[in-house]
Structure formats: structure tokens, C-alpha cells
Amino acid sequence: MAASTSVDTHSMIPIFVAFLLVFASSIYPVLSVPAAESDSGNRLLANQTFRPGKEILRLKRVNAFLNKINKSAVKTIQSPDGDVIDCVLSHLQPAFDHPELRGKKPLDPPERPKGNETRETETVAESYQLWTDSGESCPEGTVPIRRTTVKDVLRVGSVKRFVRKLRRHVRRDSEGSGHEHAVVFANGDQYFGAKASINVWSPRVTSEYEFSLSQIWVISGSFGNDLNTIEAGWQVSPDLYGDNYPRFFTYWTTDAYQATGCYNLLCSGFVQTNNKIAIGAAISPRSSYNGRQFDIGLMIWKVSFSGQ
């Protein structure tokens, strides 16, 4: 299971901790497409050359960003899809670069809400990400982090665009903003959490700049500049990851995607407390047409710290 909290001194969202329960199920089939191989690496593109002026400045910014988020690892695991997974000491993960967390001790995973414990009838998957297929794992006291490469950032174009979603007018319906989507939502005066079971597929997007995802989306505020969100699910995004694998992701923002928030662990937003799930890593197996189906269970709930 993975655990995350969103931390921001100006956030209108109370602290949430997201826990994931992953289970396989043999239900009814839909559609699946083979995934492409990843080409991520730790060095510059083969044809990349140093150019004067803006190109050199851009490379300096990229390297400064990578030096900040790629933390020293006590163990490194090579994934079959080309990813490199670094096992980083919990208190050294990017979240603890945040001024409010700097110097603090790692968080202990909170208990799941009553009535949401794992049932004996559920088949819990011990391994559902490609990087664990070799049998390797991260030691206790560390968290697995997908290493970000120069190639990842250059593929997107800039550090800012790589970290954050492009700002757009946010709606809760299925119209406008260049997106085609279906939404199921619930409004109320007070909620303390939400959960969903999401079928995992590997859709082939038609352009490297398109993406496909399925997620649970917890929000507060209006749909204006005060929108706060915590998001988790799977996404296929060649632009962000360089391949067509469905990958587990998280996202958060406190100001409608303007200046705060990021994907996964690319900034000091989420605190991960589990050593078995790498946020941003590929999910396997996936559902297949006329074959076995695979779901991931997602749950986000409010946790009270020190009576707050």
C-alpha cells in the first residue's frame, strides 16, 4: 500500500492520507492493447548536443531540478520497462524539502477507516508493478521512487510543464476544455473520504501529446481559483513517461493548477509511507479482452493529527 498526504500552508484542504488496496479479479472482459517499450535513461538523448544560449540555460535548469528531486538511494532496482527505481530513506524523500516538514520524522501509516479492512475473500496482489517482477524490493525505512531523467524533462519541453498539468478552465461536466471524459460525482456538506475500484487498461493514445486516465478526484472550494484537489488513479501519458504503459499516479493542487501542485513525487507535496509501491511506475498486469480483469482499489480519507 502507498500512503500520501498533501501539505501546503495555504491549502483549504485538510490533510488527507491516501492508501491503496490492489487486488486482481476475474470478472468480465473489455479491451486491451499491448504496451510499448520504455526508452527512459539517465543520460542525454543520443543526438543531443550542447547549443549556445537558451539551450545551455535550459539544460542547467533541468539538471538543477534533477539534483533536487533525485535523492541518494540506499538501493537501486532496474525495472523491465526501463525505469530505475531508487530506494530512498523515508525522511529524505522530496516531501521533506517542504519548509513545514524539513527536519521532521517520517509519518507512520495511519489505520484504515473502520469497515474498510481487507476482507478474506479479496485476493490481494503482492506485486502489481513491473519493477517488482524480479523479486527485488525496497528495504524497510525507505520508499521506492521512480528516477526522473534528463530525457523525461526534455521530452516534455520544460521543468514547469513536466511537473504540473497545463492550466485550463476546470469543469465538473463532460463539455469543453478539449477533453473528452465521463464524470460521476457527489456533492455534500461534509465528506471525510472516498474510495473506488478502477479497472486497469492500456489504451493506445493517438498522439504523444494526448493522455488517457481513470482516477478518483477529491475536491474542495469552487471551480474557480480556489479549487483544491487530491487525485489518484492510473494514466497512459507518452508525453510524461515516454511509453504507453498505464502508470499509477497522484496529483494535487491548491489553486486550480495555477502555481501549486505536481504529479507523483516531483515536488514536496505528498508524503509516501510505504516501501512496496512506486508512484509513477507501470502497472502490470492489465485487463484484456475476453481475458482476466485487473482492478486497483483507491481510498482517500481524512486523518486527524493532534486533534486537528
PDB file of C-alpha atoms in Angstrom, residues 6-16 98 220 226-230 252-255 260:
ATOM      1  CA  SER A   6      -0.836  16.885   0.597  1.00  0.00           C
ATOM      2  CA  VAL A   7       0.927  19.645   2.555  1.00  0.00           C
ATOM      3  CA  ASP A   8       0.566  23.349   1.880  1.00  0.00           C
ATOM      4  CA  THR A   9       0.319  26.151   4.426  1.00  0.00           C
ATOM      5  CA  HIS A  10      -2.294  27.971   2.331  1.00  0.00           C
ATOM      6  CA  SER A  11      -4.317  24.901   1.347  1.00  0.00           C
ATOM      7  CA  MET A  12      -8.035  24.844   2.055  1.00  0.00           C
ATOM      8  CA  ILE A  13      -7.998  21.037   2.023  1.00  0.00           C
ATOM      9  CA  PRO A  14      -7.462  19.319   5.392  1.00  0.00           C
ATOM     10  CA  ILE A  15      -4.591  16.862   5.468  1.00  0.00           C
ATOM     11  CA  PHE A  16      -5.569  13.632   3.729  1.00  0.00           C
ATOM     12  CA  HIS A  98       8.912  21.462   2.259  1.00  0.00           C
ATOM     13  CA  SER A 220     -12.899  21.396  -2.152  1.00  0.00           C
ATOM     14  CA  ASP A 226      -9.585  28.395  -5.013  1.00  0.00           C
ATOM     15  CA  LEU A 227     -10.043  24.844  -6.316  1.00  0.00           C
ATOM     16  CA  ASN A 228      -8.216  22.258  -4.164  1.00  0.00           C
ATOM     17  CA  THR A 229      -7.803  18.686  -5.388  1.00  0.00           C
ATOM     18  CA  ILE A 230      -6.271  15.369  -4.397  1.00  0.00           C
ATOM     19  CA  TRP A 252      -2.683  17.721  -6.103  1.00  0.00           C
ATOM     20  CA  THR A 253      -3.262  21.451  -6.379  1.00  0.00           C
ATOM     21  CA  THR A 254      -4.470  24.187  -4.008  1.00  0.00           C
ATOM     22  CA  ASP A 255      -5.143  26.936  -6.556  1.00  0.00           C
ATOM     23  CA  THR A 260       0.862  24.757  -6.830  1.00  0.00           C
TER      24      THR A 260
END
